[in-house]
Amino acid sequence: MAENSSTAGVSASESNPLNAQWFARGQAVTPGGVNSPVRAFGAVGGTPRFFVSGKGPYVTDADGKEYVDLVGSWGPAILGHAHPGVIEAVKMTASHGLSFGAPSPGEVQLAEEIVSRVDAVEKVRLVSSGTEATMSAIRLARGFTGRAKIVKFAGCYHGHGDSLLAAAGSGVATFGLPDSPGVTPSIAADTIVVPYNDLAAVERVFAEAGDQIAAIITEAVAANMGVVPPAPGFNAALASLCQANGALLIFDEVMTGFRVSRAGWYGVEAATEGWKPDLLTFGKVMGGGLPAAAFGGRADVMDHLAPIGPVYQAGTLSGNPVAVAAGLATLNHCDDALYAHLDSTAATVARLASEALSAEGVTHQMQTGGNLFSIFFTDEPVVDYAQAKAQEAWRYPPFFHSMLNAGVSLPPSVYESWFVSGAHDDRAIDRIAKALPAAAKAAAAASPTT
Ligand SMILES: *Cc1c(COP(=O)(O)O)cnc(C)c1O
């Protein structure tokens, strides 16, 4: 399995003296040399690139090599790197002070922007990470319902909060940890894990324990086990199951929010189908590259939060002025034209990658959820985590390194979505297109043991 093939696909021609030095220095003082596990290249082998700058669709590493970036900070770089409007807003705001520990106008403006885009959000609270958003939403759901249990789906990732770190997808899958040590059995016991897209399984859980379930939490589109879209009607059925049983539906849009449409996946699906999740969580895009995230939804539920309700939640840097300014400036540019560009660019890159693999006879599925997409090396559409894990994941490391050598930075795990930005233009796409044939050959030549 790819998880264990630590040097798979590493080309002898790679030469990164400065990246390697930074990695060695990092490993001496930080576990694994990185501050978030997937960055360590554990699933693909080789030396992680230490980026020193980014501009538009490009990033440059410590050795001065430039790459077309298809990670985009895992989503926030939706306008491309160092977008002048965002940088200007950050500089302006920073020059007036970095944080007050008191309310400031930008927080209200960002909350208004979120409420105006997503009509299921009547009230919203700002936090600093997606993890904090989902943790807080879960606490609120438990406080509101007076119930303990949470239903989550295998392969969905909701950040690293204890009660959500069961069968949690990419990061955990990449490192082969079924569950994390340090999460106590009593906490895990309140989390019920169900296969994604398996409505019958969710119905069975509710038939058995419906009166103990505080909430279902689901990714709006599962995109942390590779991209696995919800089956038509699946999310809507979750909403009505929750409603029938007095539980809340928490729609995790940390990745999809403000990326797949101006109102996220909610805008693509729920708003057109006429149903609403009770709570939604956001992060990534809404911080524009700085730490800002949020949870929001029904006003009667949100009003259970302190200071007007009994459910405690707080943050020294919540609504930080500079982070909020970056988020607002980013969302100001997230208009219909941007989403049209993201959709067509994603479709083009996905088609080019799929065509290159097909030309080499590599069996694969290119799966999409809005403008999110990823490859599975398997012959059938993937609908859940068991299927995602059963793919020929060992074809990805050589594919990844071939692209990296050719100047294209892909996510360093087959279980992650690819991200495009408003700055990905014909020149960037051309570089991707030129890199793909050799990478597809490398994937074709891969074997489980290399
Ligand atoms: C990234 C992500 C999170 C966690 O957000 P962090 O800011 O990394 O804590 C939660 N849910 C989903 C769906 C995500 O993609």
Tab-separated table of C-alpha atoms and ligand atoms in Angstrom:
chain	number	residue	atom	x	y	z
A	1	MET	CA	0.000	0.000	0.000
A	2	ALA	CA	1.158	3.526	-0.744
A	3	GLU	CA	1.015	4.403	2.939
A	4	ASN	CA	4.037	2.231	3.551
A	5	SER	CA	6.085	2.843	0.409
A	6	SER	CA	8.028	5.755	1.791
A	7	THR	CA	10.402	6.164	-1.129
A	8	ALA	CA	8.070	5.108	-3.918
A	9	GLY	CA	8.320	7.172	-7.035
A	10	VAL	CA	11.241	9.312	-5.939
A	11	SER	CA	13.374	10.084	-8.929
A	12	ALA	CA	17.126	10.042	-8.517
A	13	SER	CA	17.237	13.254	-10.547
A	14	GLU	CA	15.573	15.242	-7.786
A	15	SER	CA	18.036	17.687	-6.335
A	16	ASN	CA	16.852	19.975	-3.581
A	17	PRO	CA	19.760	20.901	-1.354
A	18	LEU	CA	17.966	23.759	0.394
A	19	ASN	CA	14.585	22.031	0.706
A	20	ALA	CA	16.462	19.067	2.172
A	21	GLN	CA	18.324	21.307	4.618
A	22	TRP	CA	15.142	22.947	5.837
A	23	PHE	CA	13.518	19.557	6.200
A	24	ALA	CA	16.448	18.279	8.275
A	25	ARG	CA	16.402	21.391	10.478
A	26	GLY	CA	12.619	21.058	10.806
A	27	GLN	CA	12.828	17.414	11.807
A	28	ALA	CA	15.277	18.296	14.576
A	29	VAL	CA	12.824	20.642	16.282
A	30	THR	CA	9.332	19.653	15.072
A	31	PRO	CA	7.804	16.157	14.947
A	32	GLY	CA	8.320	14.956	11.380
A	33	GLY	CA	9.598	18.397	10.397
A	34	VAL	CA	6.125	19.720	9.636
A	35	ASN	CA	3.199	21.388	11.370
A	36	SER	CA	0.494	19.345	9.639
A	37	PRO	CA	1.176	15.686	8.784
A	38	VAL	CA	0.365	15.498	5.047
A	39	ARG	CA	3.056	18.108	4.329
A	40	ALA	CA	5.773	15.576	5.226
A	41	PHE	CA	5.311	13.667	1.914
A	42	GLY	CA	4.832	10.430	3.892
A	43	ALA	CA	2.491	8.978	1.275
A	44	VAL	CA	4.619	9.889	-1.752
A	45	GLY	CA	8.161	9.778	-0.365
A	46	GLY	CA	10.931	12.261	-1.077
A	47	THR	CA	11.690	15.710	0.241
A	48	PRO	CA	8.847	18.106	0.982
A	49	ARG	CA	9.220	21.435	-0.794
A	50	PHE	CA	9.606	24.441	1.487
A	51	PHE	CA	7.879	27.314	-0.257
A	52	VAL	CA	9.272	30.792	0.055
A	53	SER	CA	6.874	32.713	-2.191
A	54	GLY	CA	3.794	32.467	-4.328
A	55	LYS	CA	2.346	34.615	-7.093
A	56	GLY	CA	-0.881	33.842	-8.920
A	57	PRO	CA	-0.957	30.132	-9.826
A	58	TYR	CA	2.750	29.623	-9.027
A	59	VAL	CA	4.759	28.833	-5.916
A	60	THR	CA	8.558	28.901	-5.581
A	61	ASP	CA	10.537	26.631	-3.280
A	62	ALA	CA	13.676	27.171	-1.220
A	63	ASP	CA	15.822	25.940	-4.130
A	64	GLY	CA	14.316	28.545	-6.440
A	65	LYS	CA	12.215	26.109	-8.475
A	66	GLU	CA	8.782	27.312	-9.593
A	67	TYR	CA	5.692	25.092	-9.695
A	68	VAL	CA	2.123	25.449	-10.894
A	69	ASP	CA	0.258	25.019	-7.613
A	70	LEU	CA	-2.743	22.684	-7.525
A	71	VAL	CA	-2.961	22.671	-3.734
A	72	GLY	CA	-3.699	26.348	-3.122
A	73	SER	CA	-3.097	26.010	0.618
A	74	TRP	CA	-5.833	23.327	0.523
A	75	GLY	CA	-8.346	25.849	-0.717
A	76	PRO	CA	-7.787	29.348	0.681
A	77	ALA	CA	-5.734	30.555	-2.322
A	78	ILE	CA	-8.894	30.706	-4.423
A	79	LEU	CA	-7.779	33.942	-6.134
A	80	GLY	CA	-4.195	32.730	-6.586
A	81	HIS	CA	-1.265	33.606	-4.341
A	82	ALA	CA	-0.504	37.160	-3.223
A	83	HIS	CA	-3.602	38.615	-4.855
A	84	PRO	CA	-3.005	42.404	-4.841
A	85	GLY	CA	-6.448	43.246	-3.430
A	86	VAL	CA	-6.064	40.816	-0.539
A	87	ILE	CA	-2.473	41.816	0.239
A	88	GLU	CA	-3.451	45.493	0.232
A	89	ALA	CA	-6.350	44.851	2.634
A	90	VAL	CA	-4.067	42.894	4.969
A	91	LYS	CA	-1.365	45.593	4.929
A	92	MET	CA	-3.853	48.391	5.540
A	93	THR	CA	-5.539	46.596	8.410
A	94	ALA	CA	-2.287	45.416	9.984
A	95	SER	CA	-0.939	48.943	10.038
A	96	HIS	CA	-3.784	49.883	12.391
A	97	GLY	CA	-3.070	47.163	14.948
A	98	LEU	CA	-3.171	43.387	14.836
A	99	SER	CA	-5.663	42.406	17.506
A	100	PHE	CA	-7.713	44.098	20.199
A	101	GLY	CA	-9.452	41.304	22.121
A	102	ALA	CA	-12.562	43.445	21.688
A	103	PRO	CA	-15.077	43.635	18.860
A	104	SER	CA	-14.076	45.408	15.639
A	105	PRO	CA	-16.172	46.359	12.585
A	106	GLY	CA	-14.609	43.880	10.147
A	107	GLU	CA	-16.009	40.931	12.126
A	108	VAL	CA	-19.529	42.228	11.645
A	109	GLN	CA	-18.922	42.824	7.944
A	110	LEU	CA	-17.572	39.313	7.394
A	111	ALA	CA	-20.505	37.809	9.316
A	112	GLU	CA	-22.904	39.908	7.182
A	113	GLU	CA	-21.187	38.664	4.014
A	114	ILE	CA	-21.595	35.023	5.094
A	115	VAL	CA	-25.231	35.498	6.125
A	116	SER	CA	-26.013	37.253	2.832
A	117	ARG	CA	-24.461	34.424	0.771
A	118	VAL	CA	-25.863	31.416	2.619
A	119	ASP	CA	-29.502	31.843	3.555
A	120	ALA	CA	-29.422	28.816	5.868
A	121	VAL	CA	-27.097	30.914	8.050
A	122	GLU	CA	-29.129	33.343	10.144
A	123	LYS	CA	-26.385	33.880	12.693
A	124	VAL	CA	-22.698	32.998	12.607
A	125	ARG	CA	-19.770	32.989	15.005
A	126	LEU	CA	-16.178	33.416	13.867
A	127	VAL	CA	-13.383	31.143	15.076
A	128	SER	CA	-9.818	30.523	13.886
A	129	SER	CA	-9.798	27.076	12.266
A	130	GLY	CA	-12.091	24.540	10.682
A	131	THR	CA	-11.344	22.187	13.570
A	132	GLU	CA	-12.591	24.784	16.034
A	133	ALA	CA	-15.705	25.360	13.914
A	134	THR	CA	-16.751	21.694	13.843
A	135	MET	CA	-15.847	21.137	17.517
A	136	SER	CA	-17.938	24.120	18.510
A	137	ALA	CA	-20.844	23.110	16.269
A	138	ILE	CA	-20.863	19.650	17.871
A	139	ARG	CA	-20.844	21.109	21.382
A	140	LEU	CA	-23.663	23.438	20.426
A	141	ALA	CA	-25.694	20.588	18.924
A	142	ARG	CA	-25.225	18.558	22.108
A	143	GLY	CA	-26.088	21.536	24.298
A	144	PHE	CA	-29.155	22.387	22.235
A	145	THR	CA	-30.565	18.845	22.053
A	146	GLY	CA	-29.399	17.598	25.449
A	147	ARG	CA	-28.149	14.451	23.694
A	148	ALA	CA	-24.656	12.937	23.523
A	149	LYS	CA	-24.238	10.938	20.341
A	150	ILE	CA	-22.903	12.132	16.989
A	151	VAL	CA	-23.178	10.326	13.661
A	152	LYS	CA	-20.289	10.789	11.218
A	153	PHE	CA	-19.323	9.075	7.994
A	154	ALA	CA	-16.235	6.942	7.439
A	155	GLY	CA	-13.742	8.857	5.314
A	156	CYS	CA	-15.164	12.286	6.161
A	157	TYR	CA	-12.699	14.622	7.848
A	158	HIS	CA	-13.914	17.345	10.160
A	159	GLY	CA	-10.642	18.523	11.662
A	160	HIS	CA	-8.815	16.852	14.527
A	161	GLY	CA	-11.235	17.323	17.413
A	162	ASP	CA	-11.354	14.199	19.588
A	163	SER	CA	-14.924	13.114	18.929
A	164	LEU	CA	-14.525	13.496	15.146
A	165	LEU	CA	-11.216	11.702	14.765
A	166	ALA	CA	-12.713	8.309	13.940
A	167	ALA	CA	-12.370	6.909	10.398
A	168	ALA	CA	-11.372	10.420	9.418
A	169	GLY	CA	-10.057	10.157	5.867
A	170	SER	CA	-7.009	11.571	4.114
A	171	GLY	CA	-4.533	12.563	6.794
A	172	VAL	CA	-5.312	9.564	8.917
A	173	ALA	CA	-5.614	7.264	5.878
A	174	THR	CA	-2.293	8.466	4.547
A	175	PHE	CA	-0.560	7.447	7.736
A	176	GLY	CA	-2.539	4.262	8.196
A	177	LEU	CA	-3.877	5.165	11.619
A	178	PRO	CA	-7.350	3.643	12.056
A	179	ASP	CA	-8.037	5.966	14.968
A	180	SER	CA	-5.751	8.214	16.903
A	181	PRO	CA	-4.227	7.131	20.202
A	182	GLY	CA	-5.149	9.782	22.744
A	183	VAL	CA	-8.831	9.738	21.871
A	184	THR	CA	-10.340	7.972	24.880
A	185	PRO	CA	-12.784	5.082	24.421
A	186	SER	CA	-15.471	7.029	26.274
A	187	ILE	CA	-15.244	9.903	23.788
A	188	ALA	CA	-15.137	7.547	20.796
A	189	ALA	CA	-18.177	5.697	22.179
A	190	ASP	CA	-20.349	8.750	21.538
A	191	THR	CA	-19.349	8.831	17.862
A	192	ILE	CA	-21.228	6.466	15.564
A	193	VAL	CA	-19.407	5.901	12.268
A	194	VAL	CA	-21.472	4.927	9.228
A	195	PRO	CA	-20.405	4.248	5.605
A	196	TYR	CA	-20.739	7.336	3.378
A	197	ASN	CA	-23.683	7.369	0.962
A	198	ASP	CA	-25.338	4.495	2.879
A	199	LEU	CA	-28.729	5.893	3.810
A	200	ALA	CA	-30.054	2.521	4.995
A	201	ALA	CA	-27.224	2.344	7.544
A	202	VAL	CA	-28.090	5.817	8.847
A	203	GLU	CA	-31.746	4.813	9.117
A	204	ARG	CA	-30.779	1.722	11.136
A	205	VAL	CA	-28.724	3.852	13.518
A	206	PHE	CA	-31.681	6.187	14.059
A	207	ALA	CA	-34.054	3.257	14.523
A	208	GLU	CA	-31.823	1.954	17.314
A	209	ALA	CA	-30.677	5.155	19.027
A	210	GLY	CA	-32.621	8.025	17.488
A	211	ASP	CA	-33.468	9.625	20.825
A	212	GLN	CA	-29.771	9.795	21.828
A	213	ILE	CA	-28.414	11.389	18.653
A	214	ALA	CA	-27.579	15.088	18.865
A	215	ALA	CA	-26.423	15.501	15.273
A	216	ILE	CA	-25.265	14.050	12.012
A	217	ILE	CA	-22.129	15.770	10.738
A	218	THR	CA	-21.242	15.304	7.081
A	219	GLU	CA	-18.983	16.955	4.557
A	220	ALA	CA	-21.246	18.725	2.070
A	221	VAL	CA	-19.224	16.851	-0.555
A	222	ALA	CA	-16.827	14.276	0.855
A	223	ALA	CA	-13.427	15.489	-0.329
A	224	ASN	CA	-10.978	14.185	2.253
A	225	MET	CA	-10.931	10.579	0.978
A	226	GLY	CA	-10.491	11.851	-2.550
A	227	VAL	CA	-13.590	13.529	-3.947
A	228	VAL	CA	-16.695	11.415	-3.355
A	229	PRO	CA	-19.888	13.296	-4.185
A	230	PRO	CA	-23.057	12.608	-2.216
A	231	ALA	CA	-25.521	10.397	-4.085
A	232	PRO	CA	-28.490	12.407	-5.409
A	233	GLY	CA	-30.894	12.969	-2.515
A	234	PHE	CA	-28.472	11.666	0.137
A	235	ASN	CA	-27.887	14.993	1.919
A	236	ALA	CA	-31.585	15.910	1.710
A	237	ALA	CA	-32.508	12.562	3.256
A	238	LEU	CA	-30.079	13.209	6.119
A	239	ALA	CA	-31.797	16.546	6.730
A	240	SER	CA	-35.240	14.972	6.930
A	241	LEU	CA	-34.030	12.082	9.125
A	242	CYS	CA	-32.590	14.626	11.546
A	243	GLN	CA	-35.753	16.660	11.517
A	244	ALA	CA	-37.942	13.594	12.158
A	245	ASN	CA	-35.767	12.558	15.108
A	246	GLY	CA	-35.079	15.893	16.809
A	247	ALA	CA	-31.397	15.830	15.802
A	248	LEU	CA	-29.450	18.543	13.980
A	249	LEU	CA	-27.736	18.256	10.594
A	250	ILE	CA	-24.279	19.851	10.609
A	251	PHE	CA	-23.146	20.512	7.053
A	252	ASP	CA	-19.342	20.782	7.032
A	253	GLU	CA	-18.491	23.247	4.268
A	254	VAL	CA	-14.970	24.018	5.490
A	255	MET	CA	-13.643	22.885	2.107
A	256	THR	CA	-16.627	23.507	-0.191
A	257	GLY	CA	-17.822	26.774	1.379
A	258	PHE	CA	-17.419	29.765	-0.974
A	259	ARG	CA	-15.378	27.518	-3.292
A	260	VAL	CA	-17.887	25.524	-5.324
A	261	SER	CA	-20.332	28.458	-5.604
A	262	ARG	CA	-20.904	31.797	-3.894
A	263	ALA	CA	-22.990	29.893	-1.322
A	264	GLY	CA	-20.818	26.754	-1.353
A	265	TRP	CA	-22.354	23.315	-1.860
A	266	TYR	CA	-25.419	24.600	-0.008
A	267	GLY	CA	-25.976	26.892	-2.992
A	268	VAL	CA	-25.456	24.081	-5.493
A	269	GLU	CA	-27.699	21.521	-3.843
A	270	ALA	CA	-29.767	22.398	-0.764
A	271	ALA	CA	-30.875	25.849	-1.891
A	272	THR	CA	-32.108	24.473	-5.224
A	273	GLU	CA	-33.790	21.477	-3.559
A	274	GLY	CA	-35.443	23.635	-0.903
A	275	TRP	CA	-34.047	22.221	2.341
A	276	LYS	CA	-31.651	23.579	4.957
A	277	PRO	CA	-29.027	22.122	7.249
A	278	ASP	CA	-29.408	23.311	10.867
A	279	LEU	CA	-25.744	24.293	11.264
A	280	LEU	CA	-22.928	24.845	8.759
A	281	THR	CA	-19.180	25.119	9.254
A	282	PHE	CA	-16.757	27.165	7.166
A	283	GLY	CA	-13.003	27.758	6.963
A	284	LYS	CA	-10.315	27.674	4.265
A	285	VAL	CA	-11.582	30.155	1.580
A	286	MET	CA	-13.280	32.450	4.097
A	287	GLY	CA	-9.933	33.319	5.717
A	288	GLY	CA	-8.264	34.087	2.401
A	289	GLY	CA	-5.053	32.440	3.684
A	290	LEU	CA	-5.168	33.713	7.256
A	291	PRO	CA	-6.733	31.825	10.187
A	292	ALA	CA	-10.458	32.533	10.062
A	293	ALA	CA	-13.304	30.028	10.172
A	294	ALA	CA	-16.923	30.039	11.307
A	295	PHE	CA	-19.983	28.070	12.303
A	296	GLY	CA	-23.520	29.280	11.885
A	297	GLY	CA	-27.083	28.378	11.045
A	298	ARG	CA	-30.502	28.554	12.679
A	299	ALA	CA	-30.798	31.601	14.942
A	300	ASP	CA	-32.682	29.654	17.645
A	301	VAL	CA	-29.809	27.158	17.800
A	302	MET	CA	-27.018	29.747	17.597
A	303	ASP	CA	-28.648	31.769	20.396
A	304	HIS	CA	-27.809	28.915	22.750
A	305	LEU	CA	-24.207	30.169	22.644
A	306	ALA	CA	-22.668	32.309	25.378
A	307	PRO	CA	-23.040	35.168	26.170
A	308	ILE	CA	-26.804	34.932	25.528
A	309	GLY	CA	-27.088	31.154	25.999
A	310	PRO	CA	-25.500	28.502	28.221
A	311	VAL	CA	-23.183	26.760	25.696
A	312	TYR	CA	-19.680	28.135	26.203
A	313	GLN	CA	-17.410	28.979	23.296
A	314	ALA	CA	-14.714	31.648	23.034
A	315	GLY	CA	-11.429	32.646	21.396
A	316	THR	CA	-8.697	35.217	22.082
A	317	LEU	CA	-8.088	35.718	18.362
A	318	SER	CA	-11.620	34.937	17.102
A	319	GLY	CA	-12.613	37.512	14.501
A	320	ASN	CA	-9.025	38.757	14.320
A	321	PRO	CA	-9.048	42.027	12.351
A	322	VAL	CA	-6.300	41.076	9.895
A	323	ALA	CA	-7.707	37.582	9.226
A	324	VAL	CA	-11.166	39.032	8.767
A	325	ALA	CA	-9.824	41.652	6.334
A	326	ALA	CA	-8.145	38.933	4.259
A	327	GLY	CA	-11.366	36.936	4.227
A	328	LEU	CA	-13.547	39.893	3.277
A	329	ALA	CA	-11.191	41.012	0.505
A	330	THR	CA	-11.122	37.449	-0.822
A	331	LEU	CA	-14.897	37.033	-0.762
A	332	ASN	CA	-15.281	40.443	-2.454
A	333	HIS	CA	-13.585	38.892	-5.490
A	334	CYS	CA	-15.542	35.640	-5.331
A	335	ASP	CA	-18.160	36.635	-7.892
A	336	ASP	CA	-19.966	34.792	-10.671
A	337	ALA	CA	-17.073	35.349	-13.083
A	338	LEU	CA	-14.636	33.747	-10.652
A	339	TYR	CA	-16.826	30.681	-10.122
A	340	ALA	CA	-17.267	30.292	-13.892
A	341	HIS	CA	-13.475	30.418	-14.273
A	342	LEU	CA	-12.901	27.885	-11.472
A	343	ASP	CA	-15.475	25.497	-12.939
A	344	SER	CA	-14.069	25.612	-16.459
A	345	THR	CA	-10.439	25.446	-15.293
A	346	ALA	CA	-11.173	22.472	-13.032
A	347	ALA	CA	-13.004	20.711	-15.856
A	348	THR	CA	-10.065	21.301	-18.220
A	349	VAL	CA	-7.382	20.077	-15.813
A	350	ALA	CA	-9.481	17.046	-14.848
A	351	ARG	CA	-10.065	16.193	-18.521
A	352	LEU	CA	-6.369	16.580	-19.402
A	353	ALA	CA	-5.295	14.347	-16.518
A	354	SER	CA	-7.902	11.744	-17.344
A	355	GLU	CA	-6.994	11.740	-21.056
A	356	ALA	CA	-3.289	11.352	-20.264
A	357	LEU	CA	-3.983	8.369	-17.997
A	358	SER	CA	-6.320	6.780	-20.536
A	359	ALA	CA	-3.692	7.185	-23.256
A	360	GLU	CA	-1.370	5.031	-21.140
A	361	GLY	CA	-4.095	2.521	-20.355
A	362	VAL	CA	-4.219	3.413	-16.644
A	363	THR	CA	-7.550	2.393	-15.142
A	364	HIS	CA	-8.931	5.318	-13.151
A	365	GLN	CA	-11.950	7.372	-12.165
A	366	MET	CA	-11.852	11.166	-12.259
A	367	GLN	CA	-14.380	12.193	-9.612
A	368	THR	CA	-15.762	15.678	-9.139
A	369	GLY	CA	-17.854	17.672	-6.701
A	370	GLY	CA	-18.358	21.125	-8.189
A	371	ASN	CA	-14.868	22.386	-9.028
A	372	LEU	CA	-13.188	19.962	-6.615
A	373	PHE	CA	-11.790	16.838	-8.250
A	374	SER	CA	-9.424	13.923	-7.689
A	375	ILE	CA	-8.255	10.704	-9.323
A	376	PHE	CA	-8.962	7.204	-8.050
A	377	PHE	CA	-6.941	4.355	-9.521
A	378	THR	CA	-9.834	1.945	-9.768
A	379	ASP	CA	-12.335	0.746	-12.349
A	380	GLU	CA	-15.626	1.708	-10.671
A	381	PRO	CA	-17.043	4.984	-9.367
A	382	VAL	CA	-16.094	5.337	-5.696
A	383	VAL	CA	-19.001	5.977	-3.334
A	384	ASP	CA	-17.456	5.306	0.075
A	385	TYR	CA	-14.268	5.021	2.099
A	386	ALA	CA	-13.886	1.248	1.786
A	387	GLN	CA	-13.819	1.599	-1.996
A	388	ALA	CA	-11.498	4.616	-1.822
A	389	LYS	CA	-8.984	2.634	0.214
A	390	ALA	CA	-9.198	-0.379	-2.115
A	391	GLN	CA	-7.793	1.555	-5.107
A	392	GLU	CA	-4.300	1.065	-6.559
A	393	ALA	CA	-2.975	3.940	-4.472
A	394	TRP	CA	0.610	2.885	-5.279
A	395	ARG	CA	0.196	4.374	-8.764
A	396	TYR	CA	0.055	7.866	-7.285
A	397	PRO	CA	3.581	8.449	-5.867
A	398	PRO	CA	5.373	8.032	-9.228
A	399	PHE	CA	2.664	10.118	-10.928
A	400	PHE	CA	3.035	12.812	-8.271
A	401	HIS	CA	6.848	12.948	-8.483
A	402	SER	CA	6.861	13.054	-12.258
A	403	MET	CA	4.544	16.079	-12.102
A	404	LEU	CA	6.634	17.683	-9.354
A	405	ASN	CA	9.851	17.289	-11.369
A	406	ALA	CA	8.092	18.899	-14.314
A	407	GLY	CA	7.060	21.868	-12.172
A	408	VAL	CA	3.523	20.996	-11.089
A	409	SER	CA	2.739	20.735	-7.377
A	410	LEU	CA	-0.102	18.267	-6.719
A	411	PRO	CA	-1.494	17.271	-3.321
A	412	PRO	CA	1.020	14.830	-1.788
A	413	SER	CA	-1.636	12.137	-1.268
A	414	VAL	CA	-4.072	10.400	-3.602
A	415	TYR	CA	-6.764	10.940	-0.946
A	416	GLU	CA	-6.810	14.731	-1.382
A	417	SER	CA	-8.723	16.984	-3.721
A	418	TRP	CA	-6.947	19.118	-6.322
A	419	PHE	CA	-7.595	22.885	-6.171
A	420	VAL	CA	-7.551	25.472	-8.961
A	421	SER	CA	-7.708	29.256	-8.578
A	422	GLY	CA	-8.831	32.362	-10.402
A	423	ALA	CA	-5.197	32.884	-11.408
A	424	HIS	CA	-4.788	29.578	-13.256
A	425	ASP	CA	-4.550	30.799	-16.843
A	426	ASP	CA	-3.685	29.217	-20.186
A	427	ARG	CA	0.056	29.352	-19.475
A	428	ALA	CA	-0.368	27.461	-16.194
A	429	ILE	CA	-2.714	24.928	-17.781
A	430	ASP	CA	-0.260	24.463	-20.633
A	431	ARG	CA	2.498	23.543	-18.176
A	432	ILE	CA	0.181	21.011	-16.529
A	433	ALA	CA	-0.764	19.563	-19.951
A	434	LYS	CA	2.905	19.177	-20.935
A	435	ALA	CA	3.761	17.424	-17.663
A	436	LEU	CA	0.919	14.911	-17.739
A	437	PRO	CA	2.006	12.371	-20.412
A	438	ALA	CA	5.235	11.418	-18.604
A	439	ALA	CA	3.413	11.272	-15.273
A	440	ALA	CA	0.772	8.992	-16.762
A	441	LYS	CA	3.564	6.745	-18.081
A	442	ALA	CA	5.040	6.615	-14.573
A	443	ALA	CA	1.635	5.657	-13.148
A	444	ALA	CA	1.284	2.955	-15.817
A	445	ALA	CA	4.723	1.563	-15.044
A	446	ALA	CA	4.162	1.511	-11.278
A	447	SER	CA	3.799	-1.754	-9.415
A	448	PRO	CA	2.595	-2.439	-5.873
A	449	THR	CA	6.123	-3.193	-4.720
A	450	THR	CA	8.107	-0.297	-6.251
B	1	LIG	C1	-9.846	21.255	6.292
B	1	LIG	C2	-11.110	20.730	6.839
B	1	LIG	C3	-11.430	20.840	8.204
B	1	LIG	C4	-10.453	21.325	9.229
B	1	LIG	O1	-10.080	22.657	9.066
B	1	LIG	P1	-8.718	23.176	9.730
B	1	LIG	O2	-8.739	24.641	9.463
B	1	LIG	O3	-7.610	22.440	9.063
B	1	LIG	O4	-8.782	22.865	11.177
B	1	LIG	C5	-12.690	20.446	8.614
B	1	LIG	N1	-13.588	19.957	7.736
B	1	LIG	C6	-13.308	19.818	6.425
B	1	LIG	C7	-14.357	19.303	5.497
B	1	LIG	C8	-12.060	20.184	5.937
B	1	LIG	O5	-11.777	20.003	4.643
